Short mmCIF file of C-alpha atoms in Angstrom, two decimals:
data_model
loop_
_atom_site.label_atom_id
_atom_site.label_comp_id
_atom_site.label_asym_id
_atom_site.label_seq_id
_atom_site.Cartn_x
_atom_site.Cartn_y
_atom_site.Cartn_z
CA MET A 1 -89.76 -99.51 48.44
CA GLY A 2 -91.06 -96.09 49.16
CA LYS A 3 -94.05 -96.38 47.41
CA ILE A 4 -95.06 -99.75 45.53
CA GLY A 5 -95.72 -99.13 42.20
CA GLY A 6 -94.59 -95.55 42.11
CA PHE A 7 -92.65 -96.14 39.00
CA LYS A 8 -96.01 -97.04 36.92
CA GLU A 9 -97.74 -93.71 38.78
CA TYR A 10 -95.05 -91.00 37.99
CA ASN A 11 -93.11 -90.24 35.07
CA ARG A 12 -89.47 -88.76 35.10
CA ALA A 13 -89.26 -84.84 35.67
CA ASP A 14 -85.90 -83.14 35.02
CA GLU A 15 -84.83 -79.63 35.75
CA SER A 16 -85.55 -77.52 33.05
CA ASN A 17 -83.56 -74.80 31.38
CA LEU A 18 -84.01 -70.80 31.03
CA ALA A 19 -84.90 -69.97 27.48
CA VAL A 20 -81.33 -69.77 25.26
CA ALA A 21 -81.73 -66.14 24.54
CA GLU A 22 -82.01 -65.24 28.51
CA ARG A 23 -79.24 -67.45 29.62
CA VAL A 24 -76.58 -66.73 26.69
CA SER A 25 -76.65 -63.24 28.02
CA ASN A 26 -74.53 -64.17 31.19
CA TYR A 27 -72.82 -66.89 32.58
CA ASN A 28 -74.78 -67.81 35.58
CA GLU A 29 -76.25 -71.32 36.30
CA PHE A 30 -79.65 -71.67 34.12
CA THR A 31 -81.21 -74.66 35.54
CA ILE A 32 -84.78 -74.15 36.79
CA PRO A 33 -85.18 -76.48 39.77
CA VAL A 34 -87.84 -79.33 39.98
CA PRO A 35 -90.38 -78.35 42.90
CA LYS A 36 -90.05 -80.09 46.21
CA ASP A 37 -93.39 -82.08 45.83
CA LYS A 38 -92.01 -83.29 42.27
CA ILE A 39 -88.70 -84.30 43.70
CA LYS A 40 -90.71 -86.32 46.56
CA GLU A 41 -92.41 -88.08 43.40
CA GLN A 42 -89.22 -88.83 41.82
CA GLY A 43 -87.79 -90.29 44.82
CA SER A 44 -91.12 -92.74 44.72
CA ARG A 45 -90.36 -93.77 41.28
CA CYS A 46 -87.06 -96.03 42.42
CA MET A 47 -87.99 -99.59 42.77
CA ASP A 48 -85.60 -100.64 45.27
CA CYS A 49 -84.72 -103.32 42.96
CA GLY A 50 -83.08 -106.84 44.65
CA ILE A 51 -80.15 -106.06 42.85
CA PRO A 52 -79.57 -102.20 42.46
CA PHE A 53 -77.38 -102.08 39.61
CA CYS A 54 -77.40 -98.35 39.96
CA HIS A 55 -74.83 -99.18 42.84
CA SER A 56 -72.56 -101.11 40.07
CA GLY A 57 -72.55 -97.87 37.70
CA CYS A 58 -71.92 -95.30 40.66
CA PRO A 59 -67.99 -95.13 41.02
CA LEU A 60 -68.43 -93.82 44.31
CA GLY A 61 -70.68 -96.82 45.31
CA ASN A 62 -73.80 -94.40 46.51
CA LEU A 63 -76.52 -95.99 48.61
CA ILE A 64 -79.04 -94.55 45.44
CA PRO A 65 -82.34 -96.88 46.70
CA ASP A 66 -81.38 -95.84 50.38
CA PHE A 67 -81.62 -91.93 50.14
CA ASN A 68 -84.26 -92.22 47.18
CA ASP A 69 -86.37 -93.81 50.09
CA MET A 70 -85.72 -91.22 52.37
CA VAL A 71 -86.73 -88.57 49.76
CA HIS A 72 -90.28 -90.26 49.29
CA GLN A 73 -90.80 -90.23 52.85
CA GLU A 74 -89.68 -86.63 53.11
CA GLU A 75 -86.80 -87.32 55.56
CA TRP A 76 -84.70 -85.04 54.08
CA GLN A 77 -81.82 -85.06 56.67
CA SER A 78 -81.49 -88.95 56.81
CA ALA A 79 -81.28 -88.66 52.88
CA LEU A 80 -78.70 -86.23 53.34
CA GLU A 81 -76.60 -88.22 55.96
CA ILE A 82 -76.93 -91.28 53.45
CA LEU A 83 -75.64 -89.17 50.68
CA GLN A 84 -73.31 -87.97 52.47
CA SER A 85 -71.36 -91.09 53.81
CA THR A 86 -70.26 -92.16 50.61
CA ASN A 87 -70.07 -88.71 48.56
CA ASN A 88 -68.03 -85.79 50.00
CA PHE A 89 -69.45 -83.23 47.35
CA PRO A 90 -72.60 -84.11 46.10
CA GLU A 91 -73.13 -80.27 44.87
CA PHE A 92 -70.39 -81.14 42.34
CA THR A 93 -71.59 -84.51 41.21
CA GLY A 94 -75.14 -83.08 40.91
CA ARG A 95 -74.33 -80.56 38.44
CA LEU A 96 -71.01 -82.35 36.52
CA CYS A 97 -71.38 -86.03 37.03
CA PRO A 98 -72.81 -87.85 33.35
CA ALA A 99 -74.80 -90.13 35.72
CA PRO A 100 -73.36 -93.79 34.86
CA CYS A 101 -75.74 -94.79 37.70
CA GLU A 102 -78.93 -93.39 35.83
CA LYS A 103 -77.73 -95.68 32.86
CA SER A 104 -77.70 -98.94 34.93
CA CYS A 105 -81.04 -97.95 36.69
CA VAL A 106 -83.22 -101.10 36.26
CA LEU A 107 -86.06 -98.90 35.47
CA GLY A 108 -84.17 -97.79 32.38
CA ILE A 109 -85.00 -100.98 30.69
CA ILE A 110 -88.55 -100.11 30.21
CA LYS A 111 -89.11 -96.59 31.22
CA ASP A 112 -87.06 -93.35 32.02
CA PRO A 113 -84.58 -94.23 34.59
CA VAL A 114 -84.87 -92.57 38.31
CA SER A 115 -83.60 -89.01 38.37
CA ILE A 116 -80.78 -90.09 40.63
CA GLU A 117 -78.96 -86.70 40.03
CA ASN A 118 -81.22 -84.27 40.55
CA ILE A 119 -82.64 -86.21 43.61
CA GLU A 120 -78.71 -86.11 44.68
CA LYS A 121 -78.58 -82.46 44.06
CA SER A 122 -81.66 -81.56 45.71
CA ILE A 123 -80.56 -83.32 48.86
CA ILE A 124 -77.63 -81.51 48.97
CA GLU A 125 -79.20 -78.05 48.18
CA ARG A 126 -81.59 -78.24 50.94
CA GLY A 127 -78.86 -79.27 53.50
CA PHE A 128 -77.14 -76.02 52.90
CA ALA A 129 -80.52 -74.11 52.67
CA GLU A 130 -81.37 -75.50 55.77
CA GLY A 131 -78.05 -75.05 57.41
CA TRP A 132 -77.56 -78.72 58.27
CA ILE A 133 -74.11 -78.85 56.42
CA LYS A 134 -72.11 -77.95 59.66
CA PRO A 135 -68.05 -78.23 59.82
CA GLN A 136 -67.05 -81.61 61.65
CA PRO A 137 -63.88 -81.12 62.94
CA PRO A 138 -61.82 -84.31 64.21
CA LYS A 139 -62.19 -84.63 68.36
CA THR A 140 -58.98 -85.69 68.61
CA ARG A 141 -55.46 -84.82 66.41
CA THR A 142 -52.95 -87.81 65.62
CA GLY A 143 -50.03 -85.51 65.40
CA LYS A 144 -49.27 -86.61 61.80
CA THR A 145 -49.02 -84.17 59.00
CA VAL A 146 -50.19 -84.56 55.35
CA ALA A 147 -49.63 -82.58 52.08
CA VAL A 148 -52.00 -82.96 49.72
CA ILE A 149 -50.86 -81.40 46.15
CA GLY A 150 -53.86 -80.25 44.01
CA SER A 151 -57.22 -79.16 45.13
CA GLY A 152 -59.47 -80.56 42.40
CA PRO A 153 -62.01 -82.71 43.51
CA ALA A 154 -59.64 -85.86 44.25
CA GLY A 155 -57.36 -83.85 46.39
CA LEU A 156 -60.54 -82.01 48.52
CA ALA A 157 -61.75 -85.48 49.06
CA ALA A 158 -58.33 -87.00 50.32
CA ALA A 159 -58.17 -84.09 52.38
CA GLN A 160 -61.52 -84.12 54.15
CA GLN A 161 -60.99 -87.73 54.74
CA LEU A 162 -57.78 -87.49 56.36
CA ASN A 163 -59.01 -84.67 58.49
CA ARG A 164 -61.73 -86.40 59.74
CA ALA A 165 -59.15 -89.21 60.44
CA GLY A 166 -57.56 -86.57 63.24
CA HIS A 167 -54.16 -85.67 60.61
CA THR A 168 -53.44 -82.24 60.04
CA VAL A 169 -53.71 -81.60 56.19
CA THR A 170 -52.45 -78.88 54.50
CA VAL A 171 -53.46 -78.45 50.74
CA PHE A 172 -51.36 -77.06 48.22
CA GLU A 173 -52.58 -75.24 44.89
CA ARG A 174 -50.63 -73.84 42.18
CA ASP A 175 -53.54 -71.45 41.18
CA ASN A 176 -54.76 -68.26 42.82
CA ALA A 177 -58.05 -70.23 44.18
CA ILE A 178 -59.29 -73.58 45.32
CA GLY A 179 -60.78 -75.85 43.14
CA GLY A 180 -58.45 -76.89 40.56
CA LEU A 181 -60.54 -77.70 37.10
CA LEU A 182 -63.39 -76.93 39.17
CA ARG A 183 -62.48 -73.17 39.11
CA TYR A 184 -60.88 -72.63 35.90
CA GLY A 185 -61.72 -75.78 33.70
CA ILE A 186 -65.57 -75.77 34.34
CA PRO A 187 -67.71 -72.74 32.83
CA ASN A 188 -69.52 -70.82 35.62
CA PHE A 189 -72.72 -71.31 33.88
CA LYS A 190 -72.10 -75.10 34.87
CA LEU A 191 -70.76 -74.55 38.13
CA GLU A 192 -71.07 -71.36 40.21
CA LYS A 193 -67.72 -70.78 41.78
CA GLY A 194 -69.90 -69.88 45.16
CA ILE A 195 -70.56 -73.34 45.06
CA ILE A 196 -66.75 -74.17 45.51
CA ASP A 197 -66.31 -71.16 47.63
CA ARG A 198 -69.02 -72.33 50.59
CA ARG A 199 -67.63 -75.82 50.60
CA VAL A 200 -63.95 -74.35 51.28
CA VAL A 201 -65.52 -72.38 54.04
CA VAL A 202 -66.62 -75.62 55.50
CA LEU A 203 -63.43 -77.45 55.04
CA GLU A 204 -61.40 -74.54 56.54
CA ALA A 205 -63.68 -74.83 59.67
CA GLU A 206 -62.91 -78.28 60.03
CA GLY A 207 -59.04 -77.59 60.05
CA ILE A 208 -57.73 -77.93 56.55
CA THR A 209 -54.86 -75.41 55.53
CA PHE A 210 -55.33 -74.36 52.22
CA LYS A 211 -51.99 -72.56 50.34
CA THR A 212 -52.46 -71.34 46.91
CA ASP A 213 -50.02 -69.86 44.54
CA VAL A 214 -47.62 -73.04 45.45
CA ASN A 215 -46.45 -74.79 42.75
CA VAL A 216 -44.44 -77.39 44.10
CA GLY A 217 -40.97 -77.91 42.67
CA VAL A 218 -41.09 -74.50 41.12
CA ASN A 219 -41.23 -71.91 44.07
CA PHE A 220 -41.73 -74.67 47.04
CA SER A 221 -38.99 -77.11 47.12
CA VAL A 222 -39.68 -80.97 47.53
CA GLU A 223 -37.14 -81.11 50.49
CA GLU A 224 -40.06 -78.89 52.20
CA LEU A 225 -42.75 -81.12 50.81
CA ASN A 226 -40.94 -84.18 52.19
CA ALA A 227 -40.92 -82.80 55.89
CA PHE A 228 -44.45 -83.83 55.78
CA ASP A 229 -45.50 -87.42 57.30
CA SER A 230 -47.22 -87.88 54.00
CA ILE A 231 -47.97 -86.63 50.60
CA VAL A 232 -51.10 -87.26 48.50
CA LEU A 233 -50.15 -86.15 44.56
CA CYS A 234 -53.60 -85.22 43.16
CA GLY A 235 -52.56 -82.77 40.44
CA GLY A 236 -54.60 -84.16 37.78
CA ALA A 237 -53.76 -85.29 33.99
CA THR A 238 -53.19 -81.82 32.86
CA GLU A 239 -50.92 -82.26 29.72
CA ARG A 240 -53.10 -81.12 27.15
CA ARG A 241 -53.13 -83.04 23.60
CA SER A 242 -52.39 -80.82 20.50
CA LEU A 243 -52.17 -81.89 16.57
CA PRO A 244 -49.23 -82.92 14.44
CA THR A 245 -51.02 -80.41 11.85
CA LYS A 246 -49.56 -77.94 9.23
CA GLY A 247 -50.20 -74.17 10.59
CA ILE A 248 -50.75 -75.02 14.01
CA GLU A 249 -48.81 -72.19 15.12
CA SER A 250 -50.92 -69.70 13.44
CA LYS A 251 -52.25 -67.04 15.94
CA GLY A 252 -56.00 -68.00 16.75
CA VAL A 253 -55.10 -71.58 17.52
CA VAL A 254 -55.89 -71.95 21.08
CA GLN A 255 -55.82 -74.86 23.51
CA ALA A 256 -59.30 -74.92 24.79
CA MET A 257 -58.20 -74.72 28.57
CA ASP A 258 -56.72 -71.32 27.99
CA PHE A 259 -59.68 -70.14 26.53
CA LEU A 260 -62.03 -71.15 29.16
CA THR A 261 -59.80 -70.37 32.39
CA GLN A 262 -59.15 -66.89 30.78
CA GLN A 263 -62.98 -66.42 30.75
CA THR A 264 -63.44 -67.57 34.40
CA LYS A 265 -60.63 -65.43 35.54
CA VAL A 266 -61.93 -62.48 33.92
CA LEU A 267 -65.47 -62.98 35.21
CA PHE A 268 -64.22 -62.83 38.59
CA GLY A 269 -62.20 -59.46 38.04
CA GLU A 270 -58.84 -60.49 37.01
CA SER A 271 -57.14 -58.40 34.28
CA ILE A 272 -56.33 -60.67 31.23
CA PRO A 273 -54.16 -58.56 28.55
CA ASP A 274 -55.27 -59.65 25.05
CA GLN A 275 -58.18 -62.02 26.47
CA ILE A 276 -59.02 -64.69 23.81
CA LYS A 277 -62.37 -63.48 22.67
CA ALA A 278 -64.78 -65.49 20.24
CA THR A 279 -66.57 -61.85 19.52
CA GLY A 280 -67.63 -61.45 16.06
CA LYS A 281 -65.63 -64.71 14.88
CA ASP A 282 -66.12 -67.72 13.10
CA VAL A 283 -65.10 -70.07 15.71
CA ILE A 284 -64.39 -73.90 15.24
CA VAL A 285 -64.33 -76.23 18.18
CA ILE A 286 -61.93 -79.28 17.45
CA GLY A 287 -63.37 -82.11 19.96
CA GLY A 288 -66.69 -83.46 20.78
CA GLY A 289 -66.59 -84.12 24.39
CA ASP A 290 -67.47 -82.00 27.37
CA THR A 291 -64.42 -79.42 26.88
CA GLY A 292 -65.60 -78.91 23.44
CA SER A 293 -69.12 -78.15 24.53
CA ASP A 294 -67.94 -75.85 27.58
CA CYS A 295 -66.13 -74.00 24.31
CA ILE A 296 -69.14 -73.94 22.50
CA GLY A 297 -71.32 -72.44 25.20
CA THR A 298 -68.69 -69.77 26.38
CA SER A 299 -68.04 -68.66 22.32
CA ASN A 300 -71.91 -68.24 22.28
CA ARG A 301 -71.76 -66.03 25.19
CA HIS A 302 -68.63 -63.78 23.48
CA GLY A 303 -71.22 -63.27 20.87
CA ALA A 304 -69.34 -65.61 18.13
CA LYS A 305 -70.23 -65.14 14.77
CA SER A 306 -70.65 -68.79 13.83
CA VAL A 307 -69.85 -71.54 15.93
CA THR A 308 -68.61 -74.86 14.37
CA ASN A 309 -67.76 -78.44 16.19
CA PHE A 310 -65.56 -80.99 14.49
CA GLU A 311 -65.41 -84.64 15.82
CA ILE A 312 -63.25 -87.18 14.09
CA LEU A 313 -65.00 -90.35 15.34
CA PRO A 314 -68.56 -91.25 13.57
CA LYS A 315 -71.99 -89.75 14.77
CA PRO A 316 -73.11 -91.87 17.92
CA PRO A 317 -76.81 -93.43 17.73
CA VAL A 318 -79.71 -91.62 19.12
CA GLY A 319 -80.22 -94.73 21.07
CA ARG A 320 -78.45 -97.24 22.89
CA SER A 321 -75.92 -99.19 20.47
CA GLU A 322 -76.22 -103.12 20.51
CA SER A 323 -72.23 -102.47 21.46
CA THR A 324 -73.35 -101.25 24.97
CA PRO A 325 -76.52 -102.92 26.15
CA TRP A 326 -77.94 -101.95 29.66
CA PRO A 327 -76.73 -102.02 32.23
CA PHE A 328 -73.45 -100.62 30.37
CA TRP A 329 -72.56 -97.18 30.10
CA PRO A 330 -74.18 -96.45 26.67
CA LEU A 331 -72.47 -95.38 23.08
CA GLN A 332 -75.18 -92.73 22.01
CA LEU A 333 -75.84 -89.32 20.70
CA LYS A 334 -75.11 -86.77 23.72
CA THR A 335 -76.43 -83.28 23.07
CA SER A 336 -75.55 -80.68 25.77
CA SER A 337 -77.31 -77.62 26.77
CA SER A 338 -74.33 -75.55 24.94
CA HIS A 339 -74.89 -77.32 21.56
CA GLU A 340 -78.83 -76.30 21.99
CA GLU A 341 -77.83 -72.66 22.07
CA GLY A 342 -76.44 -72.61 18.53
CA CYS A 343 -73.49 -75.15 17.00
CA ASP A 344 -72.96 -76.99 13.72
CA ARG A 345 -71.90 -80.28 14.31
CA ASN A 346 -69.84 -82.33 11.94
CA TRP A 347 -68.68 -85.95 12.57
CA LEU A 348 -65.81 -87.67 10.56
CA ILE A 349 -63.83 -84.80 9.85
CA ASN A 350 -60.09 -84.24 10.14
CA THR A 351 -58.33 -81.20 10.31
CA LYS A 352 -55.48 -81.10 7.34
CA GLU A 353 -54.17 -77.76 7.70
CA PHE A 354 -54.60 -74.31 9.39
CA ILE A 355 -54.60 -71.57 7.06
CA SER A 356 -53.03 -68.32 8.06
CA ASN A 357 -52.67 -64.94 6.02
CA ASP A 358 -48.96 -63.29 5.82
CA LYS A 359 -49.22 -61.87 9.17
CA GLY A 360 -49.76 -65.59 10.74
CA GLU A 361 -53.31 -65.04 11.70
CA LEU A 362 -55.38 -67.98 11.20
CA THR A 363 -58.08 -67.59 8.30
CA GLY A 364 -59.39 -70.85 7.72
CA LEU A 365 -59.38 -74.55 8.37
CA LYS A 366 -58.73 -77.27 5.59
CA THR A 367 -60.44 -80.52 6.32
CA VAL A 368 -61.03 -83.70 4.82
CA GLU A 369 -63.83 -86.51 5.35
CA VAL A 370 -62.76 -89.72 7.17
CA GLN A 371 -63.80 -93.43 7.70
CA TRP A 372 -62.84 -95.78 9.84
CA LYS A 373 -61.88 -99.22 8.74
CA MET A 374 -62.12 -101.93 11.36
CA THR A 375 -60.06 -105.06 11.01
CA PRO A 376 -60.57 -107.77 13.76
CA GLY A 377 -57.80 -107.90 15.99
CA GLN A 378 -55.95 -104.66 14.68
CA ARG A 379 -56.37 -100.96 15.29
CA PRO A 380 -58.96 -98.95 13.65
CA GLU A 381 -57.24 -97.45 10.09
CA LEU A 382 -58.45 -93.88 9.28
CA ILE A 383 -59.03 -93.64 5.75
CA GLU A 384 -59.68 -90.60 4.16
CA LYS A 385 -62.46 -89.88 1.93
CA GLU A 386 -60.93 -88.89 -1.74
CA GLY A 387 -62.29 -85.62 -2.88
CA SER A 388 -63.64 -84.28 -0.04
CA GLU A 389 -61.59 -81.49 1.18
CA LYS A 390 -63.17 -78.61 2.33
CA ILE A 391 -61.96 -75.09 3.57
CA TRP A 392 -63.71 -73.46 6.31
CA PRO A 393 -63.48 -69.87 7.29
CA CYS A 394 -61.77 -69.80 11.01
CA ASP A 395 -60.95 -67.20 12.75
CA LEU A 396 -60.65 -68.96 16.27
CA ALA A 397 -59.73 -72.59 16.58
CA LEU A 398 -60.16 -74.12 20.16
CA LEU A 399 -58.37 -77.48 20.65
CA ALA A 400 -60.73 -79.38 22.99
CA LEU A 401 -58.66 -82.82 22.37
CA GLY A 402 -58.21 -83.78 25.91
CA PHE A 403 -55.34 -84.48 28.04
CA THR A 404 -52.53 -86.85 27.64
CA GLY A 405 -51.40 -87.27 31.22
CA PRO A 406 -50.00 -85.49 34.35
CA GLU A 407 -47.26 -83.14 33.84
CA LYS A 408 -43.73 -84.68 34.65
CA THR A 409 -42.18 -81.93 37.39
CA LEU A 410 -43.32 -83.67 40.21
CA SER A 411 -42.63 -87.43 39.29
CA GLU A 412 -39.00 -86.43 38.61
CA GLN A 413 -38.36 -84.41 41.27
CA LEU A 414 -39.86 -86.99 43.30
CA GLY A 415 -38.61 -89.93 41.65
CA ILE A 416 -42.09 -91.52 41.22
CA GLU A 417 -42.15 -94.05 38.66
CA THR A 418 -44.51 -93.76 35.68
CA ASP A 419 -46.34 -96.36 33.44
CA MET A 420 -46.56 -96.51 29.70
CA ARG A 421 -49.24 -93.92 29.40
CA SER A 422 -47.43 -91.41 31.85
CA ASN A 423 -49.59 -91.75 34.75
CA TYR A 424 -48.41 -92.10 38.33
CA LYS A 425 -47.59 -95.67 39.03
CA ALA A 426 -49.14 -96.87 42.36
CA HIS A 427 -50.38 -100.56 44.07
CA ASN A 428 -53.52 -99.30 46.40
CA TYR A 429 -52.62 -95.74 45.55
CA GLN A 430 -49.04 -95.90 47.44
CA THR A 431 -46.11 -95.00 44.99
CA ASN A 432 -42.92 -96.72 44.57
CA VAL A 433 -41.68 -94.13 47.35
CA PRO A 434 -43.44 -95.31 50.58
CA HIS A 435 -44.74 -92.04 51.95
CA ILE A 436 -46.00 -90.84 48.68
CA PHE A 437 -49.57 -91.75 47.34
CA THR A 438 -51.89 -90.14 44.27
CA ALA A 439 -55.25 -90.32 43.15
CA GLY A 440 -57.48 -89.40 40.60
CA ASP A 441 -56.55 -88.34 36.99
CA MET A 442 -53.02 -88.12 38.10
CA ARG A 443 -53.28 -92.18 38.84
CA ARG A 444 -55.81 -93.15 36.64
CA GLY A 445 -55.66 -90.87 33.40
CA GLN A 446 -58.26 -88.09 32.44
CA SER A 447 -61.76 -89.67 33.72
CA LEU A 448 -64.98 -88.34 35.47
CA ILE A 449 -65.47 -85.95 38.39
CA VAL A 450 -66.95 -89.05 40.69
CA TRP A 451 -63.97 -90.99 39.83
CA ALA A 452 -61.93 -88.30 41.28
CA ILE A 453 -63.66 -88.12 44.68
CA SER A 454 -63.88 -91.99 44.91
CA GLU A 455 -60.22 -92.14 44.15
CA GLY A 456 -59.35 -89.24 46.92
CA ARG A 457 -61.61 -91.06 49.25
CA GLU A 458 -59.97 -94.32 48.56
CA ALA A 459 -56.43 -93.09 48.87
CA ALA A 460 -56.93 -91.39 52.31
CA ARG A 461 -57.86 -94.57 53.71
CA GLU A 462 -54.65 -96.04 52.46
CA VAL A 463 -52.80 -92.90 53.64
CA ASP A 464 -54.44 -93.36 57.26
CA LEU A 465 -53.29 -97.18 57.26
CA PHE A 466 -49.82 -96.42 56.17
CA LEU A 467 -49.49 -93.45 59.21
CA MET A 468 -51.47 -95.34 61.99
CA GLY A 469 -51.19 -99.05 61.35
CA SER A 470 -55.20 -99.37 61.15
CA THR A 471 -57.88 -97.49 59.70
CA ASN A 472 -61.52 -96.72 60.37
CA LEU A 473 -62.10 -94.67 57.55
CA PRO A 474 -64.59 -96.21 54.70
CA THR A 475 -63.82 -97.78 51.87
CA LYS A 476 -65.78 -99.54 48.68
CA GLY A 477 -63.28 -102.52 49.42
CA LYS A 478 -62.78 -103.01 45.60
CA GLY A 479 -58.95 -101.98 45.79
CA ASP A 480 -57.32 -100.69 42.92
CA LEU A 481 -60.05 -100.34 40.12
CA PRO A 482 -59.14 -100.54 36.23
CA SER A 483 -59.42 -96.92 34.24
CA LEU A 484 -62.58 -96.55 32.12
#
């Protein structure tokens, strides 16, 4: 423990945000960092528990008490070395991870948990600022070639690990820039794209080749792909969920990812004819998750007339639910910075119809209030509340309903078996085609960025073992892990 009783002496300190009026005028990140001396204090709050439950909460197995102690001692380079030993991209997780480690922090039983995510972000940002993040190309090459499909966090992690093992790695991305959903699925105000670009520069200097605008199975044949000694499929779960609702074809009913992707591309100079805009419109976001929150923040920056959010599930409790006690991930209300910027949130609402005019343009939504009937041993039943129908004015409805699984183009052309949820089947990340592996959302289904990085790292180890017969790449030693 860095400071005995530090958790008694210091309170939790988090990053603050710029005022709403200032931050919604642009698409920049708006967090205000905690001062360096305060970060040292935050590291001092770690109790260095005999059994650090934060380890069980972190899918990467980050050595959290260890880097907290180094921050307390102001040994920042040592903290960075410890952090990077398990996490390839702390600059991504430090901004985007929901921090399950903090929800399982032992201190959280009696006080606010240690601000682990912010400490992580502070370590990596100082590393870049001080010039400590340097390319580390392998000393020798194995002569083996590996193709990584998809440049999201799973693909980038797999690529870096395999490159460190000495293999020649090429990453294929079907979009026009590297990053996957980090690039075009996450708004700039949550992750400025320069954060991705500076990491790609390091990866290129380490010897990884990136090829954009390459859609395998469309403009790049699977025969060319199979020329590589091994393949890692990290394309994500990109099949978007829709609604079987009357009027879904109305002009103005839009998939959230189309809305978010267009805005980021326009922000960086691309011309998008007929860009989907929320300016001056009554916007309704259907879906209460992170993507829905991103749509709310983007709509407010567009200058929407109003922003309303629908969620079909009940409103979660403000504190922990008895059904999810410590150290489990809690069922509780999450209020994001986008919600704080302006949004009318509604729970237990089901959309019955998208209403349009004679031109097919969306003008409103018809909804009904619902309840969930829970019967032991049976699936929950959705019950509509009689007499609760309501018409909401709406010019733009954004469907933020998540994803149903990976696209089937690759699995069909490569002969990859899929499971009942359409995810790519794999044992220890190896598919039924021996030289083809898979990781991330494509394997486990829609999940967290921290799981994607973990999956990429673990898959890389299995690929190295397949190619060389042995491997020195690290592992958490947990084998295949169930989806959350």
